[in-house]
């Protein structure tokens, strides 16, 4: 699946600062805060990335105490180049990037994977007042302000694209470029789910984390994977659902109305790369063309024989497109400087 990737990132590694080994690699395998079921995961890439998950304190207006927020930190901090920051899709986690993250690091990018508030492995034992779009945006901004502190190349797959667009429009100073992958940006929030009584919403959340539903989602998402692989990927994809606060956070997001960024798409000013799997059975690749047309400055790349999550199914292709996107812009800037 991984394939070979020998493309070099255009920025020198000499300008990078190495993160201390104590921070980068937990000493005793998996972090203690992860659900114990992490030990049953077989995928070596998921296991390796899980061992690198950290929790960092993030202060927000809607919580009295800092939220211990989960992410995968880079091994190298670039002093000159801006970082790549990876979001995940709906009700997922940073483990979604298990195949692509190491390839981005291999290519020389300073790479972060961030868990969106309410999903992933952040500590929400202290019940939040809300887990809606505004709270998710505020949480991500405070994380960026505290730890990243530079304009970023922000990557969002599926619903993560809506998160990325919402963030880029509200905090343009924090985002240099956008990469949107099989973007779920044309749905009007959670729709009728927002009107459900809480009791029914909790029943829906219970079904959402069930193994049969997750297996079916994998069937729709990926092209031609074995049952054993699908089962392991199901265990990876629902690991964060095993926290006791997951239901509360999910229901709160559901009844809050969710993301509706249709009106924000034309407000995006950042250069954008749109990536799409040609065989996406969840979101038609026809919407890739529509999104490309509505964005003010975008290029589009499609991946054949690929479903809804190219960064899981075709990670080398995704990284190749990201490298080309960054190199293209760097060359254009250099040409302009030379012309002057």
mmCIF file of C-alpha atoms in Angstrom:
data_model
loop_
_atom_site.group_PDB
_atom_site.id
_atom_site.type_symbol
_atom_site.label_atom_id
_atom_site.label_comp_id
_atom_site.label_asym_id
_atom_site.label_seq_id
_atom_site.Cartn_x
_atom_site.Cartn_y
_atom_site.Cartn_z
ATOM 1 C CA UNK A 1 0.000 0.000 0.000
ATOM 2 C CA UNK A 2 2.676 2.475 0.966
ATOM 3 C CA UNK A 3 4.839 2.257 -2.114
ATOM 4 C CA UNK A 4 8.084 4.126 -2.603
ATOM 5 C CA UNK A 5 8.316 7.879 -2.394
ATOM 6 C CA UNK A 6 11.611 9.515 -3.239
ATOM 7 C CA UNK A 7 10.497 13.105 -3.848
ATOM 8 C CA UNK A 8 12.421 15.654 -1.829
ATOM 9 C CA UNK A 9 10.824 18.540 0.018
ATOM 10 C CA UNK A 10 12.221 21.869 -1.213
ATOM 11 C CA UNK A 11 13.262 23.186 2.201
ATOM 12 C CA UNK A 12 16.543 22.239 3.813
ATOM 13 C CA UNK A 13 16.574 19.918 6.802
ATOM 14 C CA UNK A 14 19.510 21.940 8.114
ATOM 15 C CA UNK A 15 17.072 24.614 9.290
ATOM 16 C CA UNK A 16 15.137 22.122 11.420
ATOM 17 C CA UNK A 17 15.248 21.704 15.174
ATOM 18 C CA UNK A 18 14.786 18.215 16.580
ATOM 19 C CA UNK A 19 12.147 17.623 19.231
ATOM 20 C CA UNK A 20 13.555 15.901 22.300
ATOM 21 C CA UNK A 21 13.323 12.122 22.334
ATOM 22 C CA UNK A 22 11.410 12.217 25.614
ATOM 23 C CA UNK A 23 8.667 14.236 23.953
ATOM 24 C CA UNK A 24 8.673 12.430 20.628
ATOM 25 C CA UNK A 25 8.594 8.813 21.812
ATOM 26 C CA UNK A 26 6.727 7.508 24.840
ATOM 27 C CA UNK A 27 8.973 5.231 26.883
ATOM 28 C CA UNK A 28 6.451 2.507 27.630
ATOM 29 C CA UNK A 29 4.708 1.811 24.354
ATOM 30 C CA UNK A 30 1.247 3.341 24.044
ATOM 31 C CA UNK A 31 0.328 6.447 26.041
ATOM 32 C CA UNK A 32 -1.509 5.457 29.206
ATOM 33 C CA UNK A 33 -4.537 7.619 28.371
ATOM 34 C CA UNK A 34 -5.474 5.614 25.269
ATOM 35 C CA UNK A 35 -8.238 3.006 25.643
ATOM 36 C CA UNK A 36 -6.779 -0.408 26.460
ATOM 37 C CA UNK A 37 -8.228 -1.775 23.212
ATOM 38 C CA UNK A 38 -5.367 -0.056 21.378
ATOM 39 C CA UNK A 39 -3.330 -3.178 22.161
ATOM 40 C CA UNK A 40 -5.606 -5.256 19.906
ATOM 41 C CA UNK A 41 -4.833 -3.177 16.817
ATOM 42 C CA UNK A 42 -2.737 -5.106 14.309
ATOM 43 C CA UNK A 43 -1.868 -2.442 11.741
ATOM 44 C CA UNK A 44 1.800 -1.553 12.432
ATOM 45 C CA UNK A 45 1.415 1.982 11.062
ATOM 46 C CA UNK A 46 -1.529 2.669 13.365
ATOM 47 C CA UNK A 47 0.355 1.223 16.323
ATOM 48 C CA UNK A 48 3.416 3.347 15.577
ATOM 49 C CA UNK A 49 1.405 6.545 15.243
ATOM 50 C CA UNK A 50 -0.609 5.778 18.383
ATOM 51 C CA UNK A 51 2.643 5.576 20.333
ATOM 52 C CA UNK A 52 3.381 9.161 19.312
ATOM 53 C CA UNK A 53 0.097 10.703 20.455
ATOM 54 C CA UNK A 54 0.495 13.429 23.066
ATOM 55 C CA UNK A 55 -1.893 15.515 25.111
ATOM 56 C CA UNK A 56 -1.069 19.214 25.368
ATOM 57 C CA UNK A 57 -2.907 21.758 27.557
ATOM 58 C CA UNK A 58 -5.072 24.227 25.633
ATOM 59 C CA UNK A 59 -6.881 27.063 27.404
ATOM 60 C CA UNK A 60 -10.270 28.031 25.964
ATOM 61 C CA UNK A 61 -13.001 30.450 26.968
ATOM 62 C CA UNK A 62 -15.661 27.776 27.414
ATOM 63 C CA UNK A 63 -13.777 25.652 29.968
ATOM 64 C CA UNK A 64 -12.511 26.645 33.404
ATOM 65 C CA UNK A 65 -9.500 24.363 33.100
ATOM 66 C CA UNK A 66 -7.209 23.775 30.111
ATOM 67 C CA UNK A 67 -8.269 20.913 27.854
ATOM 68 C CA UNK A 68 -5.607 18.234 27.536
ATOM 69 C CA UNK A 69 -5.717 18.075 23.756
ATOM 70 C CA UNK A 70 -4.468 15.162 21.697
ATOM 71 C CA UNK A 71 -2.196 15.449 18.700
ATOM 72 C CA UNK A 72 0.815 13.902 17.032
ATOM 73 C CA UNK A 73 3.754 16.270 17.267
ATOM 74 C CA UNK A 74 6.505 16.583 14.669
ATOM 75 C CA UNK A 75 9.916 15.063 15.198
ATOM 76 C CA UNK A 76 11.467 18.114 13.556
ATOM 77 C CA UNK A 77 10.510 21.785 13.898
ATOM 78 C CA UNK A 78 11.275 23.759 10.739
ATOM 79 C CA UNK A 79 12.694 27.204 11.443
ATOM 80 C CA UNK A 80 11.959 28.540 7.962
ATOM 81 C CA UNK A 81 9.271 26.406 6.316
ATOM 82 C CA UNK A 82 5.662 26.511 7.448
ATOM 83 C CA UNK A 83 4.228 23.296 8.913
ATOM 84 C CA UNK A 84 1.667 20.878 7.528
ATOM 85 C CA UNK A 85 -1.238 20.385 9.934
ATOM 86 C CA UNK A 86 -3.538 17.412 9.398
ATOM 87 C CA UNK A 87 -7.167 17.376 10.464
ATOM 88 C CA UNK A 88 -9.330 14.259 10.282
ATOM 89 C CA UNK A 89 -12.847 13.502 9.100
ATOM 90 C CA UNK A 90 -16.154 13.188 10.936
ATOM 91 C CA UNK A 91 -15.977 11.244 14.204
ATOM 92 C CA UNK A 92 -12.417 10.111 13.611
ATOM 93 C CA UNK A 93 -8.948 10.739 15.022
ATOM 94 C CA UNK A 94 -5.352 11.473 14.100
ATOM 95 C CA UNK A 95 -4.878 7.733 13.473
ATOM 96 C CA UNK A 96 -6.585 8.371 10.143
ATOM 97 C CA UNK A 97 -3.157 9.656 9.023
ATOM 98 C CA UNK A 98 -1.242 6.486 9.919
ATOM 99 C CA UNK A 99 0.041 5.913 6.372
ATOM 100 C CA UNK A 100 0.452 9.486 5.154
ATOM 101 C CA UNK A 101 2.043 11.030 8.251
ATOM 102 C CA UNK A 102 5.348 9.108 8.002
ATOM 103 C CA UNK A 103 5.587 9.859 4.277
ATOM 104 C CA UNK A 104 5.173 13.579 4.911
ATOM 105 C CA UNK A 105 7.899 13.441 7.542
ATOM 106 C CA UNK A 106 10.104 11.448 5.188
ATOM 107 C CA UNK A 107 9.631 14.206 2.619
ATOM 108 C CA UNK A 108 10.920 16.764 5.133
ATOM 109 C CA UNK A 109 7.698 18.437 6.230
ATOM 110 C CA UNK A 110 7.180 19.554 9.797
ATOM 111 C CA UNK A 111 3.970 17.606 10.318
ATOM 112 C CA UNK A 112 1.286 17.828 12.993
ATOM 113 C CA UNK A 113 -1.881 15.727 13.279
ATOM 114 C CA UNK A 114 -4.578 17.382 15.378
ATOM 115 C CA UNK A 115 -7.675 15.846 16.961
ATOM 116 C CA UNK A 116 -10.769 18.007 16.493
ATOM 117 C CA UNK A 117 -12.545 18.766 19.770
ATOM 118 C CA UNK A 118 -15.072 16.071 20.685
ATOM 119 C CA UNK A 119 -13.373 13.412 18.580
ATOM 120 C CA UNK A 120 -9.961 11.829 18.861
ATOM 121 C CA UNK A 121 -8.202 11.310 22.176
ATOM 122 C CA UNK A 122 -8.427 14.618 24.045
ATOM 123 C CA UNK A 123 -9.450 14.470 27.697
ATOM 124 C CA UNK A 124 -13.050 15.657 28.045
ATOM 125 C CA UNK A 125 -13.690 14.138 31.459
ATOM 126 C CA UNK A 126 -14.663 17.623 32.605
ATOM 127 C CA UNK A 127 -17.954 18.114 30.771
ATOM 128 C CA UNK A 128 -17.840 21.031 28.349
ATOM 129 C CA UNK A 129 -20.592 23.591 27.974
ATOM 130 C CA UNK A 130 -20.636 22.874 24.247
ATOM 131 C CA UNK A 131 -18.951 20.884 21.507
ATOM 132 C CA UNK A 132 -20.386 22.827 18.579
ATOM 133 C CA UNK A 133 -18.675 24.426 15.579
ATOM 134 C CA UNK A 134 -17.738 27.592 17.468
ATOM 135 C CA UNK A 135 -16.147 25.560 20.267
ATOM 136 C CA UNK A 136 -14.231 23.367 17.838
ATOM 137 C CA UNK A 137 -12.946 26.454 16.025
ATOM 138 C CA UNK A 138 -11.929 28.209 19.250
ATOM 139 C CA UNK A 139 -10.164 25.097 20.520
ATOM 140 C CA UNK A 140 -8.182 24.658 17.303
ATOM 141 C CA UNK A 141 -7.263 28.344 17.203
ATOM 142 C CA UNK A 142 -5.946 28.300 20.762
ATOM 143 C CA UNK A 143 -3.966 25.143 19.977
ATOM 144 C CA UNK A 144 -2.486 26.851 16.916
ATOM 145 C CA UNK A 145 -1.753 30.033 18.877
ATOM 146 C CA UNK A 146 -0.047 28.105 21.684
ATOM 147 C CA UNK A 147 2.006 25.554 19.766
ATOM 148 C CA UNK A 148 2.179 26.093 16.008
ATOM 149 C CA UNK A 149 2.331 29.896 15.916
ATOM 150 C CA UNK A 150 2.955 30.174 12.159
ATOM 151 C CA UNK A 151 0.806 30.111 9.033
ATOM 152 C CA UNK A 152 0.197 26.481 8.142
ATOM 153 C CA UNK A 153 -0.610 24.272 5.214
ATOM 154 C CA UNK A 154 -3.923 22.996 6.556
ATOM 155 C CA UNK A 155 -5.141 19.625 5.288
ATOM 156 C CA UNK A 156 -8.730 18.497 5.761
ATOM 157 C CA UNK A 157 -10.320 15.266 4.489
ATOM 158 C CA UNK A 158 -14.079 14.698 4.220
ATOM 159 C CA UNK A 159 -15.790 16.745 6.976
ATOM 160 C CA UNK A 160 -12.316 17.921 7.959
ATOM 161 C CA UNK A 161 -12.476 20.024 4.785
ATOM 162 C CA UNK A 162 -15.439 21.902 6.244
ATOM 163 C CA UNK A 163 -13.483 22.385 9.467
ATOM 164 C CA UNK A 164 -10.528 23.676 7.434
ATOM 165 C CA UNK A 165 -12.631 26.099 5.367
ATOM 166 C CA UNK A 166 -14.429 27.426 8.439
ATOM 167 C CA UNK A 167 -11.096 27.957 10.185
ATOM 168 C CA UNK A 168 -9.342 29.530 7.186
ATOM 169 C CA UNK A 169 -12.146 32.047 6.658
ATOM 170 C CA UNK A 170 -12.297 33.019 10.337
ATOM 171 C CA UNK A 171 -8.534 33.019 10.959
ATOM 172 C CA UNK A 172 -6.877 33.720 7.590
ATOM 173 C CA UNK A 173 -3.630 34.752 9.274
ATOM 174 C CA UNK A 174 -3.207 31.181 10.540
ATOM 175 C CA UNK A 175 -3.525 29.441 7.167
ATOM 176 C CA UNK A 176 -1.070 29.809 4.299
ATOM 177 C CA UNK A 177 -2.563 27.150 2.011
ATOM 178 C CA UNK A 178 -5.386 24.623 2.065
ATOM 179 C CA UNK A 179 -5.518 21.005 0.944
ATOM 180 C CA UNK A 180 -9.058 19.595 0.746
ATOM 181 C CA UNK A 181 -9.488 15.844 0.251
ATOM 182 C CA UNK A 182 -12.833 14.386 -0.897
ATOM 183 C CA UNK A 183 -14.384 17.386 0.755
ATOM 184 C CA UNK A 184 -17.718 17.128 2.547
ATOM 185 C CA UNK A 185 -18.613 20.808 2.229
ATOM 186 C CA UNK A 186 -22.010 20.846 0.519
ATOM 187 C CA UNK A 187 -24.138 19.365 3.285
ATOM 188 C CA UNK A 188 -26.249 21.722 5.370
ATOM 189 C CA UNK A 189 -24.946 20.698 8.760
ATOM 190 C CA UNK A 190 -26.483 17.735 10.554
ATOM 191 C CA UNK A 191 -29.899 18.468 9.053
ATOM 192 C CA UNK A 192 -32.883 16.859 10.759
ATOM 193 C CA UNK A 193 -30.614 15.258 13.350
ATOM 194 C CA UNK A 194 -30.424 18.653 15.035
ATOM 195 C CA UNK A 195 -34.115 18.397 15.938
ATOM 196 C CA UNK A 196 -33.959 14.959 17.554
ATOM 197 C CA UNK A 197 -34.872 14.599 21.234
ATOM 198 C CA UNK A 198 -31.732 13.905 23.249
ATOM 199 C CA UNK A 199 -32.841 10.377 24.119
ATOM 200 C CA UNK A 200 -33.160 9.485 20.433
ATOM 201 C CA UNK A 201 -29.885 11.256 19.662
ATOM 202 C CA UNK A 202 -28.068 9.133 22.250
ATOM 203 C CA UNK A 203 -29.552 6.002 20.702
ATOM 204 C CA UNK A 204 -28.229 7.183 17.343
ATOM 205 C CA UNK A 205 -24.781 7.734 18.839
ATOM 206 C CA UNK A 206 -24.823 4.174 20.186
ATOM 207 C CA UNK A 207 -25.502 2.869 16.675
ATOM 208 C CA UNK A 208 -22.853 5.177 15.210
ATOM 209 C CA UNK A 209 -20.062 3.528 17.177
ATOM 210 C CA UNK A 210 -21.280 -0.031 16.587
ATOM 211 C CA UNK A 211 -19.006 -2.472 14.780
ATOM 212 C CA UNK A 212 -21.570 -3.449 12.085
ATOM 213 C CA UNK A 213 -22.173 0.173 11.083
ATOM 214 C CA UNK A 214 -18.457 0.919 11.018
ATOM 215 C CA UNK A 215 -17.805 -2.158 8.877
ATOM 216 C CA UNK A 216 -20.459 -0.998 6.435
ATOM 217 C CA UNK A 217 -18.877 2.463 6.356
ATOM 218 C CA UNK A 218 -15.552 0.843 5.451
ATOM 219 C CA UNK A 219 -17.281 -1.057 2.655
ATOM 220 C CA UNK A 220 -18.503 2.237 1.203
ATOM 221 C CA UNK A 221 -15.276 4.110 1.856
ATOM 222 C CA UNK A 222 -12.599 1.799 0.497
ATOM 223 C CA UNK A 223 -12.103 -0.171 -2.677
ATOM 224 C CA UNK A 224 -11.492 -3.895 -2.355
ATOM 225 C CA UNK A 225 -10.056 -4.483 1.121
ATOM 226 C CA UNK A 226 -10.213 -7.838 2.895
ATOM 227 C CA UNK A 227 -12.570 -8.497 5.793
ATOM 228 C CA UNK A 228 -9.669 -8.873 8.225
ATOM 229 C CA UNK A 229 -8.271 -5.503 7.142
ATOM 230 C CA UNK A 230 -11.704 -3.902 7.358
ATOM 231 C CA UNK A 231 -12.182 -5.274 10.872
ATOM 232 C CA UNK A 232 -8.818 -3.946 12.019
ATOM 233 C CA UNK A 233 -9.511 -0.560 10.427
ATOM 234 C CA UNK A 234 -12.892 -0.563 12.181
ATOM 235 C CA UNK A 235 -11.149 -1.061 15.513
ATOM 236 C CA UNK A 236 -8.799 1.811 14.666
ATOM 237 C CA UNK A 237 -11.624 4.075 13.541
ATOM 238 C CA UNK A 238 -13.784 3.568 16.639
ATOM 239 C CA UNK A 239 -11.041 3.514 19.270
ATOM 240 C CA UNK A 240 -11.824 7.067 20.396
ATOM 241 C CA UNK A 241 -15.517 6.137 20.756
ATOM 242 C CA UNK A 242 -14.619 4.029 23.790
ATOM 243 C CA UNK A 243 -14.044 7.074 25.994
ATOM 244 C CA UNK A 244 -16.961 7.651 28.403
ATOM 245 C CA UNK A 245 -17.454 11.241 27.207
ATOM 246 C CA UNK A 246 -17.699 10.390 23.504
ATOM 247 C CA UNK A 247 -21.507 10.057 23.485
ATOM 248 C CA UNK A 248 -22.019 13.444 25.157
ATOM 249 C CA UNK A 249 -19.674 15.200 22.729
ATOM 250 C CA UNK A 250 -21.238 13.500 19.711
ATOM 251 C CA UNK A 251 -24.810 14.277 20.712
ATOM 252 C CA UNK A 252 -23.927 17.874 21.494
ATOM 253 C CA UNK A 253 -22.393 18.310 18.038
ATOM 254 C CA UNK A 254 -25.341 16.566 16.407
ATOM 255 C CA UNK A 255 -28.021 18.770 17.947
ATOM 256 C CA UNK A 256 -25.947 21.947 17.516
ATOM 257 C CA UNK A 257 -26.468 21.769 13.761
ATOM 258 C CA UNK A 258 -22.926 20.890 12.691
ATOM 259 C CA UNK A 259 -20.929 22.440 9.857
ATOM 260 C CA UNK A 260 -22.569 24.378 7.039
ATOM 261 C CA UNK A 261 -19.810 26.103 5.058
ATOM 262 C CA UNK A 262 -21.524 26.442 1.679
ATOM 263 C CA UNK A 263 -21.584 30.233 1.960
ATOM 264 C CA UNK A 264 -17.945 30.338 3.089
ATOM 265 C CA UNK A 265 -16.405 28.531 0.114
ATOM 266 C CA UNK A 266 -16.207 31.650 -2.061
ATOM 267 C CA UNK A 267 -14.671 33.563 0.856
ATOM 268 C CA UNK A 268 -11.574 31.358 0.931
ATOM 269 C CA UNK A 269 -8.578 33.450 -0.155
ATOM 270 C CA UNK A 270 -5.818 30.882 0.318
ATOM 271 C CA UNK A 271 -4.358 28.885 -2.548
ATOM 272 C CA UNK A 272 -6.036 25.497 -2.411
ATOM 273 C CA UNK A 273 -5.312 21.985 -3.621
ATOM 274 C CA UNK A 274 -8.398 19.805 -4.129
ATOM 275 C CA UNK A 275 -7.718 16.047 -4.111
ATOM 276 C CA UNK A 276 -10.423 13.492 -4.886
ATOM 277 C CA UNK A 277 -10.709 9.732 -5.242
ATOM 278 C CA UNK A 278 -12.377 9.003 -8.570
ATOM 279 C CA UNK A 279 -14.310 6.056 -7.129
ATOM 280 C CA UNK A 280 -15.668 7.878 -4.078
ATOM 281 C CA UNK A 281 -19.009 6.233 -3.271
ATOM 282 C CA UNK A 282 -19.814 8.633 -0.435
ATOM 283 C CA UNK A 283 -19.311 12.027 -2.101
ATOM 284 C CA UNK A 284 -19.466 12.224 -5.896
ATOM 285 C CA UNK A 285 -16.308 13.421 -7.611
ATOM 286 C CA UNK A 286 -18.545 15.748 -9.635
ATOM 287 C CA UNK A 287 -18.557 17.928 -6.532
ATOM 288 C CA UNK A 288 -14.776 18.177 -6.836
ATOM 289 C CA UNK A 289 -15.246 20.114 -10.069
ATOM 290 C CA UNK A 290 -17.886 22.340 -8.471
ATOM 291 C CA UNK A 291 -15.623 23.047 -5.504
ATOM 292 C CA UNK A 292 -12.696 23.797 -7.798
ATOM 293 C CA UNK A 293 -14.816 26.307 -9.707
ATOM 294 C CA UNK A 294 -16.128 28.050 -6.590
ATOM 295 C CA UNK A 295 -12.749 28.477 -4.910
ATOM 296 C CA UNK A 296 -10.931 31.640 -5.966
ATOM 297 C CA UNK A 297 -7.481 30.076 -6.412
ATOM 298 C CA UNK A 298 -7.460 26.290 -6.641
ATOM 299 C CA UNK A 299 -6.043 23.344 -8.547
ATOM 300 C CA UNK A 300 -7.591 19.890 -8.669
ATOM 301 C CA UNK A 301 -6.058 16.416 -8.750
ATOM 302 C CA UNK A 302 -8.003 13.158 -8.941
ATOM 303 C CA UNK A 303 -6.750 9.697 -8.005
ATOM 304 C CA UNK A 304 -7.974 6.713 -10.055
ATOM 305 C CA UNK A 305 -9.095 3.464 -8.402
ATOM 306 C CA UNK A 306 -9.489 5.248 -5.087
ATOM 307 C CA UNK A 307 -12.396 5.792 -2.726
ATOM 308 C CA UNK A 308 -13.364 8.387 -0.130
ATOM 309 C CA UNK A 309 -10.148 8.523 1.924
ATOM 310 C CA UNK A 310 -7.159 8.714 -0.443
ATOM 311 C CA UNK A 311 -4.753 9.426 2.423
ATOM 312 C CA UNK A 312 -5.575 5.959 3.766
ATOM 313 C CA UNK A 313 -5.953 4.155 0.448
ATOM 314 C CA UNK A 314 -3.373 5.962 -1.722
ATOM 315 C CA UNK A 315 -1.065 7.807 0.695
ATOM 316 C CA UNK A 316 1.887 8.074 -1.688
ATOM 317 C CA UNK A 317 -0.286 9.805 -4.295
ATOM 318 C CA UNK A 318 -1.608 12.273 -1.730
ATOM 319 C CA UNK A 319 1.887 13.151 -0.529
ATOM 320 C CA UNK A 320 3.111 13.487 -4.109
ATOM 321 C CA UNK A 321 0.352 15.996 -4.876
ATOM 322 C CA UNK A 322 1.034 17.967 -1.694
ATOM 323 C CA UNK A 323 4.755 18.165 -2.484
ATOM 324 C CA UNK A 324 4.057 19.284 -6.048
ATOM 325 C CA UNK A 325 1.585 21.883 -4.754
ATOM 326 C CA UNK A 326 4.106 23.356 -2.321
ATOM 327 C CA UNK A 327 6.989 23.192 -4.808
ATOM 328 C CA UNK A 328 4.870 24.858 -7.484
ATOM 329 C CA UNK A 329 4.112 27.823 -5.258
ATOM 330 C CA UNK A 330 7.720 28.052 -4.093
ATOM 331 C CA UNK A 331 8.966 28.131 -7.685
ATOM 332 C CA UNK A 332 6.467 30.857 -8.587
ATOM 333 C CA UNK A 333 7.622 32.976 -5.652
ATOM 334 C CA UNK A 334 11.271 32.473 -6.585
ATOM 335 C CA UNK A 335 10.546 33.428 -10.195
ATOM 336 C CA UNK A 336 8.848 36.630 -9.067
ATOM 337 C CA UNK A 337 11.797 37.505 -6.828
ATOM 338 C CA UNK A 338 14.250 36.838 -9.672
ATOM 339 C CA UNK A 339 12.215 38.986 -12.054
ATOM 340 C CA UNK A 340 12.415 41.909 -9.663
#
